[in-house]
Tab-separated table of C-alpha atoms and ligand atoms in Angstrom:
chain	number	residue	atom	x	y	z
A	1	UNK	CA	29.563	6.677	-14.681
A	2	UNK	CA	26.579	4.545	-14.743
A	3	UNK	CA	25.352	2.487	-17.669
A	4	UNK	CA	21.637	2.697	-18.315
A	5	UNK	CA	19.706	0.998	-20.934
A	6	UNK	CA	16.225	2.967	-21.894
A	7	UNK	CA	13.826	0.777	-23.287
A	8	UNK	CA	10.289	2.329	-24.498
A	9	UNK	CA	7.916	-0.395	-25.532
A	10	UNK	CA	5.044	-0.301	-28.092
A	11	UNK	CA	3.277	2.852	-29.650
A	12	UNK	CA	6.049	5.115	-28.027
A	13	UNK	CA	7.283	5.832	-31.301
A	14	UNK	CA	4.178	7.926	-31.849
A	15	UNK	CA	4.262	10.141	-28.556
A	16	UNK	CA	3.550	14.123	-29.939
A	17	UNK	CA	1.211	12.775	-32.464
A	18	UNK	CA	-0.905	10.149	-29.840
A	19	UNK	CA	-3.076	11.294	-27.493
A	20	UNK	CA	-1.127	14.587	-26.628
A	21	UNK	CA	-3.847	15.153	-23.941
A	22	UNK	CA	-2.489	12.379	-22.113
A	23	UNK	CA	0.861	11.887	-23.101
A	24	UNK	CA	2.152	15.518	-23.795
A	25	UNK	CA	3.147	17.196	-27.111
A	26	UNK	CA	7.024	15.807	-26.855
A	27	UNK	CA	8.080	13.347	-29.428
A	28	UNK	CA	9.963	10.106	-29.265
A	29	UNK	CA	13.850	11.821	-30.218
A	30	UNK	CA	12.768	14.546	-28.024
A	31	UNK	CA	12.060	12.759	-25.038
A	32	UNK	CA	15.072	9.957	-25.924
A	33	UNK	CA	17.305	13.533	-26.311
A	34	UNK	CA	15.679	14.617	-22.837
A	35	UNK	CA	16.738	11.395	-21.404
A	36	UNK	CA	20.406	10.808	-22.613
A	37	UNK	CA	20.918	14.969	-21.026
A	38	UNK	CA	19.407	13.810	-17.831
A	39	UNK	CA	21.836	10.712	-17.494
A	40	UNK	CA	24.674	12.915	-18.154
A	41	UNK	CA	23.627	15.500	-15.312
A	42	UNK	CA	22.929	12.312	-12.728
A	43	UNK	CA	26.044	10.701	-13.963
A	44	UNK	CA	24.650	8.103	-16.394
A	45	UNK	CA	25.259	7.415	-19.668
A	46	UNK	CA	22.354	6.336	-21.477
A	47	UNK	CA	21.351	4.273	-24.560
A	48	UNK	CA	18.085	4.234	-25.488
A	49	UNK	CA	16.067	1.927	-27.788
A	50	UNK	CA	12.205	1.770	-28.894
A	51	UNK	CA	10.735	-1.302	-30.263
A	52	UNK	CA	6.822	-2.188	-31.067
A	53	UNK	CA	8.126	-6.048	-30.787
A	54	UNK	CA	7.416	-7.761	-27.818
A	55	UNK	CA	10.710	-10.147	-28.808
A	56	UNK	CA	12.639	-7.478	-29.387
A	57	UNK	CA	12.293	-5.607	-25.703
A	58	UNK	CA	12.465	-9.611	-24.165
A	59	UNK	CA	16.117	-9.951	-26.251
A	60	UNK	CA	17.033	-6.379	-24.809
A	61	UNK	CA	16.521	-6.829	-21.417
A	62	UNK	CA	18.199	-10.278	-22.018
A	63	UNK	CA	21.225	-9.115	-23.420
A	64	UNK	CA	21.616	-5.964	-20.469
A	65	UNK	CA	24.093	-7.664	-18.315
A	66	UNK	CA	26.576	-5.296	-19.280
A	67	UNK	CA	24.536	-2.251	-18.221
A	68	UNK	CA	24.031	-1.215	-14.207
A	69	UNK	CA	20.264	-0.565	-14.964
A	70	UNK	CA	17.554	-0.344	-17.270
A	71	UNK	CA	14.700	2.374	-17.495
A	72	UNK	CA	11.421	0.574	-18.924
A	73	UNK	CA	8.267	1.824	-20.390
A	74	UNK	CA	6.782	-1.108	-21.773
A	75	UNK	CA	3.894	0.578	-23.023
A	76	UNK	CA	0.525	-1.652	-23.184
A	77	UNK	CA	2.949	-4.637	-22.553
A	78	UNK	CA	2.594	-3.457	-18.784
A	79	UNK	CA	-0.231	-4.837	-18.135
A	80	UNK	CA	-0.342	-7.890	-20.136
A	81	UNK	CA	3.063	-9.360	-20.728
A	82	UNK	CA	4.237	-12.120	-18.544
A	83	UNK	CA	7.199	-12.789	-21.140
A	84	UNK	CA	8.603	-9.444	-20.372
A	85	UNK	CA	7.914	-9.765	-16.420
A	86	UNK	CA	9.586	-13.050	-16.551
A	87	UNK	CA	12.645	-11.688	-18.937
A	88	UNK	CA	13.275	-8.929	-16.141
A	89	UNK	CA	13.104	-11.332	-12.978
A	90	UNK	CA	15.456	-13.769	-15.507
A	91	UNK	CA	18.279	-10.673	-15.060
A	92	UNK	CA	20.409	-9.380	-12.109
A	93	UNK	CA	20.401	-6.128	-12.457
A	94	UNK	CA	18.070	-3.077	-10.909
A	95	UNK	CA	14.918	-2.469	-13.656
A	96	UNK	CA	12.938	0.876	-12.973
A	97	UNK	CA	9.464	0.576	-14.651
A	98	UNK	CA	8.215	4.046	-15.619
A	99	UNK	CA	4.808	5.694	-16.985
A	100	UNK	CA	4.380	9.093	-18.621
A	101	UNK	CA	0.275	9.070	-17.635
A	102	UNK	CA	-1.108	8.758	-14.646
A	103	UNK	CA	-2.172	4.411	-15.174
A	104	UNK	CA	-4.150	4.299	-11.669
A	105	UNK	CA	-6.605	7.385	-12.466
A	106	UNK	CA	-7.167	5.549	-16.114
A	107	UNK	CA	-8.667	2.776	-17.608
A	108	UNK	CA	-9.678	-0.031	-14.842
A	109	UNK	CA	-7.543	-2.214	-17.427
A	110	UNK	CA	-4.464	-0.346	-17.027
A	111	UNK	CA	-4.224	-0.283	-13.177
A	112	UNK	CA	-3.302	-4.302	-13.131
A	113	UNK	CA	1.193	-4.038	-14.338
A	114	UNK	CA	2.289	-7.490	-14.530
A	115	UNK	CA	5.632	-6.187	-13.924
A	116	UNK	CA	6.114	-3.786	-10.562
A	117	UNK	CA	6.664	-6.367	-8.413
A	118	UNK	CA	9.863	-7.819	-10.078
A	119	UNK	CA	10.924	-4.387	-11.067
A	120	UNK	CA	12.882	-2.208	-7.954
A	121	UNK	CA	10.900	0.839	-8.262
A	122	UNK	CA	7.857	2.160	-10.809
A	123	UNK	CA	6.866	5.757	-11.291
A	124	UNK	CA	4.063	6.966	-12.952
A	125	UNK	CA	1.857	9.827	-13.929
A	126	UNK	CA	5.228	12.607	-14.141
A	127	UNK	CA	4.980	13.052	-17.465
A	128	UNK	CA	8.410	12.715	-19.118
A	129	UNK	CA	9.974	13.611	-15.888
A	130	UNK	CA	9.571	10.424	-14.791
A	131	UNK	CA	12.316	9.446	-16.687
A	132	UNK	CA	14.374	11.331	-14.716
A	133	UNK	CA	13.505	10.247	-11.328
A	134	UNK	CA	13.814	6.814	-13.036
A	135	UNK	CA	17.951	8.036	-13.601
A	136	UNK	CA	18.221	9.468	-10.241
A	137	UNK	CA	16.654	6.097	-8.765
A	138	UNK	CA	19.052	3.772	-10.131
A	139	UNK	CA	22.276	6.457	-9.286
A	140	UNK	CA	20.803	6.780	-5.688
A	141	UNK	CA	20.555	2.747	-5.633
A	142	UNK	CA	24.499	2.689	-6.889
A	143	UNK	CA	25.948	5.033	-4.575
A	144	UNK	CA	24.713	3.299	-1.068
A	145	UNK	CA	24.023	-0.177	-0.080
A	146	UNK	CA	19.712	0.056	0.603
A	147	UNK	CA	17.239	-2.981	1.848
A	148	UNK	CA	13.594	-2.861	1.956
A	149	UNK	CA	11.643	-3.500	4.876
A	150	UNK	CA	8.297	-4.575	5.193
A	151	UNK	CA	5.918	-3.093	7.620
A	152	UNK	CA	2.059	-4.152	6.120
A	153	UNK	CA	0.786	-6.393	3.202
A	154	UNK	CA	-0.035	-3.614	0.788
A	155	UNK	CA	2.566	-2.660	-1.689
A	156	UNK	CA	3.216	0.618	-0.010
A	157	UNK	CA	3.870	-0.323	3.194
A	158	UNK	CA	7.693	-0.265	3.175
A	159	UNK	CA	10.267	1.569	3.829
A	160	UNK	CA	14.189	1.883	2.297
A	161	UNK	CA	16.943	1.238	5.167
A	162	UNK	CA	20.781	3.149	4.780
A	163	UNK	CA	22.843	1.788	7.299
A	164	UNK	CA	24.833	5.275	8.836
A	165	UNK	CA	28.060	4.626	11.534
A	166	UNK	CA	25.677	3.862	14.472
A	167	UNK	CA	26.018	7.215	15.945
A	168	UNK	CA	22.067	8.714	14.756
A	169	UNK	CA	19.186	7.676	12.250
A	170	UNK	CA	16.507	9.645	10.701
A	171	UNK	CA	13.213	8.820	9.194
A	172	UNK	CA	12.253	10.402	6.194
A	173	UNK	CA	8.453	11.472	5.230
A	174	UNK	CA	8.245	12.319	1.216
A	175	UNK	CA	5.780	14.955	0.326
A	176	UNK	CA	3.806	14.942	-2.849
A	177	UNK	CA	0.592	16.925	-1.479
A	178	UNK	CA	-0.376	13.078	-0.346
A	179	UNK	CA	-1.047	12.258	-4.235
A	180	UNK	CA	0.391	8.147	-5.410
A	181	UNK	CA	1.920	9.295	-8.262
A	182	UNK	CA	4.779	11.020	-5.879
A	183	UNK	CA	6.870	8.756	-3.877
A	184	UNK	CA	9.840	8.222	-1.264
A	185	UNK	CA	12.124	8.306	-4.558
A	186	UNK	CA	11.914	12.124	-3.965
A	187	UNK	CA	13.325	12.363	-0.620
A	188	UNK	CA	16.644	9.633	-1.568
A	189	UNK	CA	18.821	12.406	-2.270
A	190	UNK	CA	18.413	13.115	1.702
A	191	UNK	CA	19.033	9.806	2.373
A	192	UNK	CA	22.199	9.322	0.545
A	193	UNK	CA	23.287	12.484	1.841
A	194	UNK	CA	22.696	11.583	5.036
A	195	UNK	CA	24.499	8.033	4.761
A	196	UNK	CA	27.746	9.766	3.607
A	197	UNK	CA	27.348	11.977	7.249
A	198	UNK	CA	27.104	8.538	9.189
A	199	UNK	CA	23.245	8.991	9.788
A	200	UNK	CA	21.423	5.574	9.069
A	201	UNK	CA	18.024	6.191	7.503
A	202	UNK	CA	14.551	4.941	7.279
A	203	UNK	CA	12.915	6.282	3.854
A	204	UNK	CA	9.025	5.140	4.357
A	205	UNK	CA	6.722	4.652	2.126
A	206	UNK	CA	3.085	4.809	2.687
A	207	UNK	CA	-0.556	4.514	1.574
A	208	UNK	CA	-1.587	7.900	-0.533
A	209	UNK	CA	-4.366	9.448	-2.424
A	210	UNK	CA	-4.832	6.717	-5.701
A	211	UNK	CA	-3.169	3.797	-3.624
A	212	UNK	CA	-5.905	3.376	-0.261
A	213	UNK	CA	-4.704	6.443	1.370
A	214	UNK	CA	-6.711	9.332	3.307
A	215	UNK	CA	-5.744	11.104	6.685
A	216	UNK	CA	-6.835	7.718	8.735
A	217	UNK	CA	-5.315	5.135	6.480
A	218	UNK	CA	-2.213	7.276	5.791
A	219	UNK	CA	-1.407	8.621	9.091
A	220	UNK	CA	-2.048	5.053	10.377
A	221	UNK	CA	0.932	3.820	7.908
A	222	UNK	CA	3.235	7.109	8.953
A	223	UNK	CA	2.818	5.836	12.367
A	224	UNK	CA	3.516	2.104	11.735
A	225	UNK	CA	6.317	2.796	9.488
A	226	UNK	CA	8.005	4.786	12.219
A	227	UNK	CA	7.585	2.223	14.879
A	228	UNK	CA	9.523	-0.184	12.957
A	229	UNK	CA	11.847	2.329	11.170
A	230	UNK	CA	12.794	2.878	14.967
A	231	UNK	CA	13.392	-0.439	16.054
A	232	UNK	CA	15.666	-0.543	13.323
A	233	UNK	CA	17.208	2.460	13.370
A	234	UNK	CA	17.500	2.535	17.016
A	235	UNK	CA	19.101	3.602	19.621
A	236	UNK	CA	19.043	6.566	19.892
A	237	UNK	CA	15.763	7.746	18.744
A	238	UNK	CA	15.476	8.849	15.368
A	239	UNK	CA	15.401	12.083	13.778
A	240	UNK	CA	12.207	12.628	11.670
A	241	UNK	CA	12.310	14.569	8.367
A	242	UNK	CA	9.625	15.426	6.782
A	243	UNK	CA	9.157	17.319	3.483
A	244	UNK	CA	6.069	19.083	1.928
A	245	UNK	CA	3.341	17.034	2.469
A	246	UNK	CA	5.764	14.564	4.476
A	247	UNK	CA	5.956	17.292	7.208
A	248	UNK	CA	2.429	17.032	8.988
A	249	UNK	CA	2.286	13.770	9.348
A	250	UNK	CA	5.650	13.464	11.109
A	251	UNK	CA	4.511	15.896	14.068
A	252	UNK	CA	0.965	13.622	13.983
A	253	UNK	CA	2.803	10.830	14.864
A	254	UNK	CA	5.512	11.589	16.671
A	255	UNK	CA	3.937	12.124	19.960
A	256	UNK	CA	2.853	8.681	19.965
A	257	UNK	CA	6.581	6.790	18.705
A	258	UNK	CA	9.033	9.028	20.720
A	259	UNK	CA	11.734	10.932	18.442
A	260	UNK	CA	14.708	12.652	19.027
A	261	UNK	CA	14.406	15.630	16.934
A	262	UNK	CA	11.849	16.769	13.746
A	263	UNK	CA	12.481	18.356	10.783
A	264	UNK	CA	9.654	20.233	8.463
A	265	UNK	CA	10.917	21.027	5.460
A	266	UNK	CA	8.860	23.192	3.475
A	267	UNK	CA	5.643	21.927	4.850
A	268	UNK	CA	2.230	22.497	3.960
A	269	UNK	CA	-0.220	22.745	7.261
A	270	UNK	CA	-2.850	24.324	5.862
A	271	UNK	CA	-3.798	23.581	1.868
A	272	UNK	CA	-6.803	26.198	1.760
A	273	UNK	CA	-4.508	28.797	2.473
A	274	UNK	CA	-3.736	31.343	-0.041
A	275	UNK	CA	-1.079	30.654	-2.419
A	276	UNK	CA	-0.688	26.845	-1.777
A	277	UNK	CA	-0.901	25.268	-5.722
A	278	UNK	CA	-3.721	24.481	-6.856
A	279	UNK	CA	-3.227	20.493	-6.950
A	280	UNK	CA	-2.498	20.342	-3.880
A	281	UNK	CA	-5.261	22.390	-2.494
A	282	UNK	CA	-7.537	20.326	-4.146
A	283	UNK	CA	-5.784	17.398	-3.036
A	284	UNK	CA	-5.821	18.672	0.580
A	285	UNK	CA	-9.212	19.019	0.190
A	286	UNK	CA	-9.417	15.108	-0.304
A	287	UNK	CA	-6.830	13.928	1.912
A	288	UNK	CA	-7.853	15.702	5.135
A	289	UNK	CA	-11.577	17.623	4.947
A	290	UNK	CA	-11.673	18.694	8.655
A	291	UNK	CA	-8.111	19.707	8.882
A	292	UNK	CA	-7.191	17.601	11.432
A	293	UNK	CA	-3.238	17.631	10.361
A	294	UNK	CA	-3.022	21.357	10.986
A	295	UNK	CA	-0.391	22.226	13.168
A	296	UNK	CA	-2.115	24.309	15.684
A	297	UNK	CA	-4.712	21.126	16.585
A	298	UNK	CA	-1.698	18.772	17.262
A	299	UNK	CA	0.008	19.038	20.982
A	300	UNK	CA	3.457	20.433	20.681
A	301	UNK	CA	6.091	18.148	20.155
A	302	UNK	CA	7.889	16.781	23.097
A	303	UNK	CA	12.033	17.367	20.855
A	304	UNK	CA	13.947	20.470	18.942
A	305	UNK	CA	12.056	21.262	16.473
A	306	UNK	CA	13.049	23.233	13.456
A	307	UNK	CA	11.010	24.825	10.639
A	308	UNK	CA	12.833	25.473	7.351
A	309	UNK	CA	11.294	26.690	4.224
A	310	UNK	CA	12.338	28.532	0.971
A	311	UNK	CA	11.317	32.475	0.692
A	312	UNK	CA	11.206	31.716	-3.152
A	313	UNK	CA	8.786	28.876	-2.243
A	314	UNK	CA	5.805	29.247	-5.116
A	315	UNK	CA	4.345	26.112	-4.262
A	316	UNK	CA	3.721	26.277	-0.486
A	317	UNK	CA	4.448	29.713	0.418
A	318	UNK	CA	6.664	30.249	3.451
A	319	UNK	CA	3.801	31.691	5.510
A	320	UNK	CA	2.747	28.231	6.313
A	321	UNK	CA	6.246	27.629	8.054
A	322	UNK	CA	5.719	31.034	10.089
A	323	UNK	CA	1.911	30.638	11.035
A	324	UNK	CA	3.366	26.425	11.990
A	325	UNK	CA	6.338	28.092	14.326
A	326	UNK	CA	3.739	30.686	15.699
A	327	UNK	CA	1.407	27.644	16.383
A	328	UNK	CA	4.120	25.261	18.322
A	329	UNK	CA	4.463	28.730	20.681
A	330	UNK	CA	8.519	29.070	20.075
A	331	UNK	CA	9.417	25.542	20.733
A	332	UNK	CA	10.746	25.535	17.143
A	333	UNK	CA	13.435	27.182	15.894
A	334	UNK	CA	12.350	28.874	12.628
A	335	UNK	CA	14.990	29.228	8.922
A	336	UNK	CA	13.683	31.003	5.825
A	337	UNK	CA	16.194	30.319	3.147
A	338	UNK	CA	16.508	33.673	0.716
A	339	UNK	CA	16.486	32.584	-2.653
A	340	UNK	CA	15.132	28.824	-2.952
A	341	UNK	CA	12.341	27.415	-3.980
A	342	UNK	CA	9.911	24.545	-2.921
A	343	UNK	CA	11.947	21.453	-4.153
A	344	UNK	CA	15.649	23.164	-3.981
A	345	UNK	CA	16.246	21.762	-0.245
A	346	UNK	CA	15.959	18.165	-2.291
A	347	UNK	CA	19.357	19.232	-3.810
A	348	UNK	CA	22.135	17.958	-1.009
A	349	UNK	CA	24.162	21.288	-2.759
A	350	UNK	CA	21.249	23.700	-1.391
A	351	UNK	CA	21.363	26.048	1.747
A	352	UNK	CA	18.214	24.687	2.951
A	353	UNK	CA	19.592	21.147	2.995
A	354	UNK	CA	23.095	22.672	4.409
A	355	UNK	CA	20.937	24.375	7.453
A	356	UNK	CA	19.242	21.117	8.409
A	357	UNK	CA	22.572	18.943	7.803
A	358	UNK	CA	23.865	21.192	10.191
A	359	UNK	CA	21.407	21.083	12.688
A	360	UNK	CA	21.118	17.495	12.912
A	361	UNK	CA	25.106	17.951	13.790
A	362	UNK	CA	24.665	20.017	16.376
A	363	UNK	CA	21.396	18.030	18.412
A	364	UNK	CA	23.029	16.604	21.626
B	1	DQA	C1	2.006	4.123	-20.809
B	1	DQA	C2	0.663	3.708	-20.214
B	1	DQA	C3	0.150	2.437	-20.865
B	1	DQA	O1	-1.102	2.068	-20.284
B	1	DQA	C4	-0.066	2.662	-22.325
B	1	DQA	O2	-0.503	1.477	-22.947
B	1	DQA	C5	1.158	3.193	-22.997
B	1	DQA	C6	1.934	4.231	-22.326
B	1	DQA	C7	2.476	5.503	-20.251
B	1	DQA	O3	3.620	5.846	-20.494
B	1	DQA	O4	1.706	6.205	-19.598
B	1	DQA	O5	1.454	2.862	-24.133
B	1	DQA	O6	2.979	3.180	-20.445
């Protein structure tokens, strides 16, 4: 059992009454009950604490060596408070910055935190879900030795390396309909999964929709991150694994990087389409205006391919698997899971993640 402390930093106290457009009708005990219910799910037990004191949060953070992580939402001290940036760096253990509102799509002010880069992760703009992920972050973290690589000077362009027993690697592609405010946090559950089956990963991170990205810039990064995810994951070739929004890219680039197998996982080809979410047509509207990631305009991959998606999918409805399998002309082998939904195969319990576990185990 894990030891988190929650922190939640000035003018918290008044979430449900402040701004509920922005910050959601949920109060303070609400979320803080939300949060210690989440820890106990993901195996954490959580104490939480709110302070409008500057000193206060400092002298928490401070006195957290007895904790294995700490969950911070340091409110409008974000983006002005080099006493609290320095009082995290001061302390050895992992410190997951989180933000119920979107801070990039806001004020100009509120873009600048003074604190991601000493902080191991920050998630914003998931309302009090965040919080969650936050959890889940620091468990993943615990439960597998991880080191960040490097691959390009902005802030995204990393990716997460799991060593596995040498035998296979994978590269994983997060979705998040190509918005900033989802990132390769999503897809760890695959990679710890993976790591207890011997597969090494590569979890990459690159530029999206708030943070530089667009179908150039971020199919540029999908293909740079994979270059160098294989040289380190290599040989053989890796396995690439892509989820939602994750999944066109990985066919996009694979031609060029030479893989051993793909995954698409619930992929979304063709945002227009009916029944894709509204979000994310409207981001796919943004990301990629002339459709240039859809399936049937990229050559067939040169590997096994295989197609999974959940018939209970109400995000990205399963057609877009079948019309993608139709498209790559029966080179891919094609699973629609009865019963789960769009983010289910994230669960390593799921039969969606059990089929493509299994797959990867039987590849040559
Ligand atoms: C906040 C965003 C900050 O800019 C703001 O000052 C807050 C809350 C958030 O959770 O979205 O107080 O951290």
């Amino acid at each position: 059992m894990l030891r988190v402390l929650c922190l939640n930093g000035p003018n918290l106290d008044m979430l449900g009454r402040r701004e509920p457009g922005v910050y959601g009708s949920l109060t303070l005990p609400e979320l803080e009950e939300r949060v210690r219910r989440w820890g106990a799910d993901s195996g954490c037990e959580v104490e939480c604490l709110q302070s409008n004191r500057e000193s206060e949060l400092i002298e928490a953070i401070h006195g957290a060596a007895d904790f294995d992580g700490v969950v911070i939402n340091p409110g409008a001290l974000t983006h002005t408070s080099f006493a609290l940036r320095d009082a995290v760096a001061a302390v050895d253990i992992p410190v997951v910055e989180v933000h119920i509102s979107n801070v990039r799509s806001r004020d100009r002010w509120r873009r600048r935190s003074v604190l991601s880069d000493v902080a191991v992760h920050t998630i914003f703009g998931r309302g009090p879900d965040g919080y969650r992920a936050a959890l889940r972050h620091l468990v993943n973290r615990a439960s597998c030795p991880v080191e960040t690589r490097r691959y390009g000077p902005h802030p995204d362009q990393v990716f997460d390396l799991r060593p596995g027993s040498g035998r296979r690697g994978a590269a994983l592609v997060h979705g998040g309909f190509w918005l900033d405010t989802w990132g390769r946090d999503t897809t760890e559950s695959w990679a710890v999964d993976l790591h207890r089956r011997g597969v090494a990963t590569a979890n990459l991170e690159y530029r999206r929709l708030g943070s530089g990205g667009g179908v150039v810039p971020t199919l540029a990064d999908v293909a740079e991150a994979l270059a160098a995810a294989s040289d380190a994951l290599s040989p053989p070739p890796p396995i690439v694994i892509g989820h939602s929004a994750g999944a066109p890219p990985a066919p996009a680039v694979a031609a060029r990087a030479g893989i051993g197998g793909l995954v698409l996982v619930s992929g979304v080809y063709d945002p227009a389409a009916p029944g894709v979410d509204e979000v994310g047509a409207a981001a796919g509207r943004r990301f990629d205006p002339d459709a240039a990631t859809r399936l049937d305009r990229l050559a067939p991959p040169d590997c096994p391919v295989l197609l999974i998606h959940g018939a209970e999918d109400r995000v990205v409805p399963p057609a877009q698997s079948e019309a993608a399998a139709a498209a790559l002309g029966g080179v891919a082998e094609l699973a629609i899971v009865p019963g789960e939904g769009h983010f289910d195969v994230l669960k390593p319990a799921s039969e969606s993640w059990r089929k493509v576990a299994d797959w990867l185990e039987r590849l040559p």
